[in-house]
mmCIF file of C-alpha atoms in Angstrom:
data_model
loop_
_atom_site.group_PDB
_atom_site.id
_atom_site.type_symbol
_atom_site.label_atom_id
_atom_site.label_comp_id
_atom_site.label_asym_id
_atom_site.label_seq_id
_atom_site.Cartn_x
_atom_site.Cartn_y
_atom_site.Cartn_z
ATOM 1 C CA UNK A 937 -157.757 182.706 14.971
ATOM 2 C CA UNK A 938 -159.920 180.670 12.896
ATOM 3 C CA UNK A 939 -158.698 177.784 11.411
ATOM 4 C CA UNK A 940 -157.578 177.669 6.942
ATOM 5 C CA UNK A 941 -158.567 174.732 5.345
ATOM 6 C CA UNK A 942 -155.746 173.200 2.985
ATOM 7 C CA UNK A 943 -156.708 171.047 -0.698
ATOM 8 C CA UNK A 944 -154.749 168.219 1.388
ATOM 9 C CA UNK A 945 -157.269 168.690 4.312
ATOM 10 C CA UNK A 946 -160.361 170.071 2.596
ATOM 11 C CA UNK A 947 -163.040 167.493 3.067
ATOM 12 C CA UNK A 948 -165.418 166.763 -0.031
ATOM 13 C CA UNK A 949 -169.458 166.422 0.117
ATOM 14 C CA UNK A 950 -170.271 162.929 -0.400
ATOM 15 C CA UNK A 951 -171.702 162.194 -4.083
ATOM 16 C CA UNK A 952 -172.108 158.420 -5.785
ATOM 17 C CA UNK A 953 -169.691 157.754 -7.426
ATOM 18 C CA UNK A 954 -167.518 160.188 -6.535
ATOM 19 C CA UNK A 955 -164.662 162.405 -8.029
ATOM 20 C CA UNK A 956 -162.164 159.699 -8.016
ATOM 21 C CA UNK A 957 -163.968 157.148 -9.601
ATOM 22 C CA UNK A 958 -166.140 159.258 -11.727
ATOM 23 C CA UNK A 959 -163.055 161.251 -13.015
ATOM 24 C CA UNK A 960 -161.126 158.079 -13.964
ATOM 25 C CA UNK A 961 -163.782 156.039 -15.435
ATOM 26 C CA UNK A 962 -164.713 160.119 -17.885
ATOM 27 C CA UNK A 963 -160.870 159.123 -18.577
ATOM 28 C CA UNK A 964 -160.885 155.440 -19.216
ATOM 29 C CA UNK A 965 -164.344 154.278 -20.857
ATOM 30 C CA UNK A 966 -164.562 156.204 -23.832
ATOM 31 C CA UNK A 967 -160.745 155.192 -24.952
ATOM 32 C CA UNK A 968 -161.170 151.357 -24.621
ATOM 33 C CA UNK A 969 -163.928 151.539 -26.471
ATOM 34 C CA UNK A 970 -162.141 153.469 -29.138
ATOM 35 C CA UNK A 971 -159.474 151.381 -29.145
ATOM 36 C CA UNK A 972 -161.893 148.348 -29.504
ATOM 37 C CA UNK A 973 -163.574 149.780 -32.293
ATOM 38 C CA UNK A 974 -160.174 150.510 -34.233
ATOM 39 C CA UNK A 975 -159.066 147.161 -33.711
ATOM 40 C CA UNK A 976 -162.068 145.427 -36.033
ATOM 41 C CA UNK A 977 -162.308 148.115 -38.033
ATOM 42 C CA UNK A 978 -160.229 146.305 -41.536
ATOM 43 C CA UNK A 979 -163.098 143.535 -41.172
ATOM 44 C CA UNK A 980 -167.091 143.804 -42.716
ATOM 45 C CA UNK A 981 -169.303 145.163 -40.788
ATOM 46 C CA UNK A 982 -171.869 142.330 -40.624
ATOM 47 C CA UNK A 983 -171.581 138.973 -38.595
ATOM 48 C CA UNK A 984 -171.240 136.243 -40.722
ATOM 49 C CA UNK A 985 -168.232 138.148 -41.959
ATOM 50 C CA UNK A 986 -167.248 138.981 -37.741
ATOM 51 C CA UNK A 987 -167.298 135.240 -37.062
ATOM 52 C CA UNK A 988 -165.061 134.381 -39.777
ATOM 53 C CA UNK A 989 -162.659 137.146 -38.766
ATOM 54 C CA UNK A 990 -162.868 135.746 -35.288
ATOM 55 C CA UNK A 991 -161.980 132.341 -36.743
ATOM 56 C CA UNK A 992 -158.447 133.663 -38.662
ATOM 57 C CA UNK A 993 -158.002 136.173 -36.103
ATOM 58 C CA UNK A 994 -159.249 135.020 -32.864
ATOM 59 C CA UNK A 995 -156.586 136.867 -30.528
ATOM 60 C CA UNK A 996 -157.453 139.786 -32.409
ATOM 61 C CA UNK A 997 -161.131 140.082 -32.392
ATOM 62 C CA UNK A 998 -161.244 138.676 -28.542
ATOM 63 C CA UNK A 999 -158.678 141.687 -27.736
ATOM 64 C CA UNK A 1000 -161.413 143.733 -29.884
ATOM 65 C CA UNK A 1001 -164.437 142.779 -28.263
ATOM 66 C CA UNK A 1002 -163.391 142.537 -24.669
ATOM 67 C CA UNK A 1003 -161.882 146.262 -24.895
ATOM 68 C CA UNK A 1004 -164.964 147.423 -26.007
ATOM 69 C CA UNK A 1005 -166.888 145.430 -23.692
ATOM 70 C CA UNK A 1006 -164.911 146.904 -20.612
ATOM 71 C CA UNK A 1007 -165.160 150.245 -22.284
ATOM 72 C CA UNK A 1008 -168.830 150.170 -21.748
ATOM 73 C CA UNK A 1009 -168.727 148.769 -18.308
ATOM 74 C CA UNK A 1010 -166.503 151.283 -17.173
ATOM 75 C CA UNK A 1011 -169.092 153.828 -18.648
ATOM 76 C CA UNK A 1012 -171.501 154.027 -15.907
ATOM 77 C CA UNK A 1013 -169.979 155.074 -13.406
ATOM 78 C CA UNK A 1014 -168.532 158.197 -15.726
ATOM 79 C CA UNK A 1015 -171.896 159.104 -17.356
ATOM 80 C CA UNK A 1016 -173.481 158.593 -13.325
ATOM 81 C CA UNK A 1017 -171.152 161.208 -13.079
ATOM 82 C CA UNK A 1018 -171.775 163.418 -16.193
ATOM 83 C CA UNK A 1019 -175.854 163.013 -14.902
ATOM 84 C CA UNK A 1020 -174.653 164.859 -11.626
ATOM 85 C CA UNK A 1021 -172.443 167.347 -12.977
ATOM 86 C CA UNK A 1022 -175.709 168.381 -15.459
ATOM 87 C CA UNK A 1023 -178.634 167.836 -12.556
ATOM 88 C CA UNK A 1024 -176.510 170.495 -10.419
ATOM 89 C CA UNK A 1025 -178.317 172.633 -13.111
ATOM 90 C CA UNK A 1026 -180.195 170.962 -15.132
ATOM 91 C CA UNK A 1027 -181.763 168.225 -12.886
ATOM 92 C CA UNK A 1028 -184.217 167.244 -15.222
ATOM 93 C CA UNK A 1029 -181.816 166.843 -18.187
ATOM 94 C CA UNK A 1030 -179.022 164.898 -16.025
ATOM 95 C CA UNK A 1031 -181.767 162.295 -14.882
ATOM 96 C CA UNK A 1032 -183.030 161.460 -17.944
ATOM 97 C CA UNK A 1033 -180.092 161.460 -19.942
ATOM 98 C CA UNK A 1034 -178.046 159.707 -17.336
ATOM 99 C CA UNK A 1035 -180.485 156.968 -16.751
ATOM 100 C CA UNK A 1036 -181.524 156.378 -20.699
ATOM 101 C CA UNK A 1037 -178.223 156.369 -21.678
ATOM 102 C CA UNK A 1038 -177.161 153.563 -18.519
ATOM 103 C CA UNK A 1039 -180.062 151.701 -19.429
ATOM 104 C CA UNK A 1040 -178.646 151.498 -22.901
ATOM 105 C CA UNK A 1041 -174.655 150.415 -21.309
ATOM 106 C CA UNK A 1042 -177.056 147.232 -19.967
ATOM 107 C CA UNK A 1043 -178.657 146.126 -23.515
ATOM 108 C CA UNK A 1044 -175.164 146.586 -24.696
ATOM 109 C CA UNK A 1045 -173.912 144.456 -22.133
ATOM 110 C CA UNK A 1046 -176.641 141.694 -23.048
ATOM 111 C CA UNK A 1047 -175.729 141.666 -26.253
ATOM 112 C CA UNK A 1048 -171.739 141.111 -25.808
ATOM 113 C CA UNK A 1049 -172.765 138.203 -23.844
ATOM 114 C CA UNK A 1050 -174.372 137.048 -27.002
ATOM 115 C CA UNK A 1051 -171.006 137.825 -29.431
ATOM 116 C CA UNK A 1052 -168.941 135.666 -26.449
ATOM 117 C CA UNK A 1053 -171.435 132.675 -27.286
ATOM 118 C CA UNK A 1054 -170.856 133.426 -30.714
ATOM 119 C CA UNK A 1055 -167.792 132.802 -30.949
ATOM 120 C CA UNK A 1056 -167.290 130.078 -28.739
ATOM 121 C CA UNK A 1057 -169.995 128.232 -31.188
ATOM 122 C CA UNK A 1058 -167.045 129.190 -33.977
ATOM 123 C CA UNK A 1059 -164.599 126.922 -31.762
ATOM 124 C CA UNK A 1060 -166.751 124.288 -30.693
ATOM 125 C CA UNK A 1061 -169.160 123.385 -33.767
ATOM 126 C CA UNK A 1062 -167.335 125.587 -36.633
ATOM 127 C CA UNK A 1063 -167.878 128.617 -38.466
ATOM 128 C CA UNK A 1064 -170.631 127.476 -41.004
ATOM 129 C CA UNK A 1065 -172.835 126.064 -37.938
ATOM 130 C CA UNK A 1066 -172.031 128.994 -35.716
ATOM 131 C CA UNK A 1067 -173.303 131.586 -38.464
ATOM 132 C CA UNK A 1068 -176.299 129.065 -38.907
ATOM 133 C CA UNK A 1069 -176.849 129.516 -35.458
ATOM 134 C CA UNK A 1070 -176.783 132.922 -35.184
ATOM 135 C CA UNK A 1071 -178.458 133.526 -38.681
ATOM 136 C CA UNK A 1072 -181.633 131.117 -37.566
ATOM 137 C CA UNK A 1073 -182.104 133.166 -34.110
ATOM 138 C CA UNK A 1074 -181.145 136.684 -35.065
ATOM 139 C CA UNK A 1075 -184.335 138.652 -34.030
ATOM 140 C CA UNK A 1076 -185.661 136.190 -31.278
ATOM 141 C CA UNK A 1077 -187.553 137.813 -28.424
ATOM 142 C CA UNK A 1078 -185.848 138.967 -25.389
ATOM 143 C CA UNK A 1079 -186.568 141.604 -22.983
ATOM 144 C CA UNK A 1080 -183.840 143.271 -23.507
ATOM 145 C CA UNK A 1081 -184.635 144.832 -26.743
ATOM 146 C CA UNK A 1082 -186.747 147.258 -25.033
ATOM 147 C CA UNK A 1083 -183.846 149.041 -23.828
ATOM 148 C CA UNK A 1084 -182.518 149.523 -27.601
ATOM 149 C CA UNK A 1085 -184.332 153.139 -28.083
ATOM 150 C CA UNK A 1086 -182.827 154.179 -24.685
ATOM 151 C CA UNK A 1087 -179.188 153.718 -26.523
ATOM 152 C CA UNK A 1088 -180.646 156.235 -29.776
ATOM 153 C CA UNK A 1089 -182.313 159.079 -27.355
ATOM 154 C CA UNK A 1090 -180.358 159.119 -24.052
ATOM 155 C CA UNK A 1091 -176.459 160.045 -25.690
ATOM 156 C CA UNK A 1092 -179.062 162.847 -27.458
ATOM 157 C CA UNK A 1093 -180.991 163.724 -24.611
ATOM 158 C CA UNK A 1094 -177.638 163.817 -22.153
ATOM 159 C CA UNK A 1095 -175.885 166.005 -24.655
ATOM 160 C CA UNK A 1096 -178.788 168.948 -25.073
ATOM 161 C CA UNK A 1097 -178.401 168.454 -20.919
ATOM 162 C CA UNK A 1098 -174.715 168.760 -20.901
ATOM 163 C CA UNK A 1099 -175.138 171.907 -23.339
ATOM 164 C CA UNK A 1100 -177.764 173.479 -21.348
ATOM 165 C CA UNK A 1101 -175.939 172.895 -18.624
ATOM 166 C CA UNK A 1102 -173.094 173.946 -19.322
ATOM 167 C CA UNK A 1103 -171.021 171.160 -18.358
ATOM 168 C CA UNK A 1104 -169.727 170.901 -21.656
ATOM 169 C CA UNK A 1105 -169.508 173.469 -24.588
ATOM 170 C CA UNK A 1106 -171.170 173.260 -28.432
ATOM 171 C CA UNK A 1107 -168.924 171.562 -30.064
ATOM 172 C CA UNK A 1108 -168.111 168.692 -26.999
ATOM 173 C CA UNK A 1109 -172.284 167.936 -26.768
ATOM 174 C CA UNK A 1110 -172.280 167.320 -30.389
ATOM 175 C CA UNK A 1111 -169.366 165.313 -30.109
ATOM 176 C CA UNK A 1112 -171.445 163.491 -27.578
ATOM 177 C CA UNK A 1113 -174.556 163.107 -29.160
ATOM 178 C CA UNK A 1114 -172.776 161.449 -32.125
ATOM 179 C CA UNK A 1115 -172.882 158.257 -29.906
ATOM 180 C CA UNK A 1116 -176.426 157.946 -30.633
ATOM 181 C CA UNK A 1117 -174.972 156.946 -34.078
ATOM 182 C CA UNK A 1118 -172.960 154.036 -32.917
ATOM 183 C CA UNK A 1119 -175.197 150.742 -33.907
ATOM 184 C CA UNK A 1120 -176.436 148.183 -31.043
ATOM 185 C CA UNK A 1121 -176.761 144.901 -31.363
ATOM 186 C CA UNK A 1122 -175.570 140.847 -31.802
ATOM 187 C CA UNK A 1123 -171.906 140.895 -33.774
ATOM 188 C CA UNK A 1124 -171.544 144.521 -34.814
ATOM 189 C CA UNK A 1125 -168.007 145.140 -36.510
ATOM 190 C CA UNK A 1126 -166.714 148.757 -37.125
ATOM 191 C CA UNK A 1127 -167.303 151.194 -39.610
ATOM 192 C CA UNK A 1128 -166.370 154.912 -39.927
ATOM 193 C CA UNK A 1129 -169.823 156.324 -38.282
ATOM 194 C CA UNK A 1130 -168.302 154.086 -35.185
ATOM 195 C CA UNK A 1131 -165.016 155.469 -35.192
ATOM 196 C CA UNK A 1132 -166.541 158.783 -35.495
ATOM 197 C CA UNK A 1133 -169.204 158.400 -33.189
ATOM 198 C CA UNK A 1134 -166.452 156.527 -30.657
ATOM 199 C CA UNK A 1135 -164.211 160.064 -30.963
ATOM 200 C CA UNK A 1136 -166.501 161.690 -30.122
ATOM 201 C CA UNK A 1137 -167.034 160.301 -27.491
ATOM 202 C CA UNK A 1138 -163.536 160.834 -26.494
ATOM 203 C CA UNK A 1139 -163.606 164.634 -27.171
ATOM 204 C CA UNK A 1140 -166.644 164.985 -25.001
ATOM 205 C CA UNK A 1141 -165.561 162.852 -21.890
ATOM 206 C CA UNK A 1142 -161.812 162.792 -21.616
ATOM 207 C CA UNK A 1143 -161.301 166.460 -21.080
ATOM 208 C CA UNK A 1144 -163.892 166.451 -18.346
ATOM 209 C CA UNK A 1145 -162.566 163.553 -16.876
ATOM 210 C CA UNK A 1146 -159.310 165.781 -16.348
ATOM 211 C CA UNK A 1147 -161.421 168.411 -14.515
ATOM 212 C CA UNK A 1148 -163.068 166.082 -12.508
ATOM 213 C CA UNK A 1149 -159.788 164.643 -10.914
ATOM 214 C CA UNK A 1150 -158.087 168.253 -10.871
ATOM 215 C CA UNK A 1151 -161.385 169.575 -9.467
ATOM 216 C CA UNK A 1152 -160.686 168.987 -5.238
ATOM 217 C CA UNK A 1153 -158.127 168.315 -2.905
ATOM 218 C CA UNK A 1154 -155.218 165.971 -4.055
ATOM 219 C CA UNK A 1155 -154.179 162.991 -1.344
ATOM 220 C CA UNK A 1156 -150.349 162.453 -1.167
ATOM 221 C CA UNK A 1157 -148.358 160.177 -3.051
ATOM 222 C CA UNK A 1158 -148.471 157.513 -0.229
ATOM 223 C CA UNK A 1159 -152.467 157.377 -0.214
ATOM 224 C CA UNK A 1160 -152.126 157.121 -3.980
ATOM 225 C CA UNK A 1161 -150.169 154.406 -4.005
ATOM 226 C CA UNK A 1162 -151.678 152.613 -1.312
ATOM 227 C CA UNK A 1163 -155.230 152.980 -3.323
ATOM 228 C CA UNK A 1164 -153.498 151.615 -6.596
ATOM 229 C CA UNK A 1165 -152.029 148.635 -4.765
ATOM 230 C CA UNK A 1166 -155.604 147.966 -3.109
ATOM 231 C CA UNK A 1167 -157.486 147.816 -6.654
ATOM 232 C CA UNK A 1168 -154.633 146.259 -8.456
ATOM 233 C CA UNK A 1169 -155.067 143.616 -6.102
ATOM 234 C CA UNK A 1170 -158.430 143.686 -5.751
ATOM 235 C CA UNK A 1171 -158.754 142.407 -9.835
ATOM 236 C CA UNK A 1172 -156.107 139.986 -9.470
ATOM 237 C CA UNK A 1173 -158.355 138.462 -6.764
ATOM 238 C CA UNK A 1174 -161.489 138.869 -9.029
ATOM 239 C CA UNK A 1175 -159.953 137.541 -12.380
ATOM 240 C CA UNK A 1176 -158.846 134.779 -10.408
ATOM 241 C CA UNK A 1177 -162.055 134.156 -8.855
ATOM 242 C CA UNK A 1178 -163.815 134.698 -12.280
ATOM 243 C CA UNK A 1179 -161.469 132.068 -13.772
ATOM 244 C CA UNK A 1180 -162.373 129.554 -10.843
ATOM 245 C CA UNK A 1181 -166.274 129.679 -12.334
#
């Protein structure tokens, strides 16, 4: 008698980065960086005015900025998986959107390194030299400003994928296109089109994020917990690291 496989037994084809991480990261990104973008949102847009909201409300913007900034770190991983789920049909479509859109995560990235600078400057030298810092090299060359179309055309190009596809319906790839809207570059508060933009990124991912996770064989509650005490313990030992320099 042949042999039934179980969802408890049922052993998954390998794929980077996986239904685990992919499913959790669809779940996680697009909310911290909604909540970041909430958090800034009472303050002007523009950066002389972000500084000086950094220097009443340091704690504040910080909690802001580093949400946001994990937000979009945790965001490869989920659109690497998005790119898959839409290549299964689309492959075209998935690689192009996936990778424009990824390259876009890293000028991001860049550029929060920049606001961190920023606003150390406010707490070393002061807020009138910091903006005069900023203000004298806004615009200076760097590489990465290459990468600042890929931001405009990849959520665009991932969402006609993820339509195509059928990954997602309509209404969820507009919902993800509408990141395209969300502004890049050095110091950028909030503004409605972000917290728009930001939902919608919610409505597009989270939901799929669910199906991801649901979408295989479930390990028990011992293997679960076993994997959360590995990775909470694997960031302790990284923040701690981090902190050593």
């Amino acid at each position: 008698m042949a042999s039934t496989k179980t969802d408890s037994t049922e052993i998954e084809a390998f794929w980077f980065p996986g239904r685990w991480v992919g499913g959790a990261t669809l779940l996680l990104g697009p909310i911290l960086l909604l909540a970041g973008t909430l958090l800034r949102l009472q303050f002007d847009f523009f950066f002389p005015q972000q500084l000086k909201a950094y220097q009443e409300h340091p704690v504040l913007l910080t909690t802001s900025y580093s949400l946001f900034l994990a937000g979009n770190i945790v965001l490869w991983p989920a659109i690497a998986t998005l790119a898959k789920l839409i290549g299964d049909k689309e492959p075209a479509w998935g690689i192009w959107g996936g990778t424009l859109v990824i390259l876009g995560l890293f000028a991001r990235t860049f550029h929060y390194g920049i606001n961190h600078l920023a606003f150390q400057l406010v707490n070393i030298q002061g807020l009138q030299q910091a903006t005069k810092a900023i203000a004298n090299s806004y615009g200076a060359f760097h590489i990465i400003a290459t990468l600042s179309a890929a931001i405009l055309f990849g959520w665009i190009i991932l969402a006609i994928g993820a339509y195509r596809s059928g990954t997602l319906g309509l209404l969820r790839s507009l919902a993800l296109g509408m990141m395209s809207s969300l502004m890049l570059g050095v110091l950028k508060g909030s503004s409605v089109a972000s917290v728009i933009a930001t939902t919608g990124l919610c409505i597009a991912l989270v939901p799929l994020g669910v199906k991801v996770l649901r979408d295989g064989p479930t390990p028990g509650s011992r293997a679960i917990m076993s994997w959360v005490a590995l990775i909470l313990g694997l960031l302790i030992l990284m923040y701690l690291w981090g902190q050593a320099g």
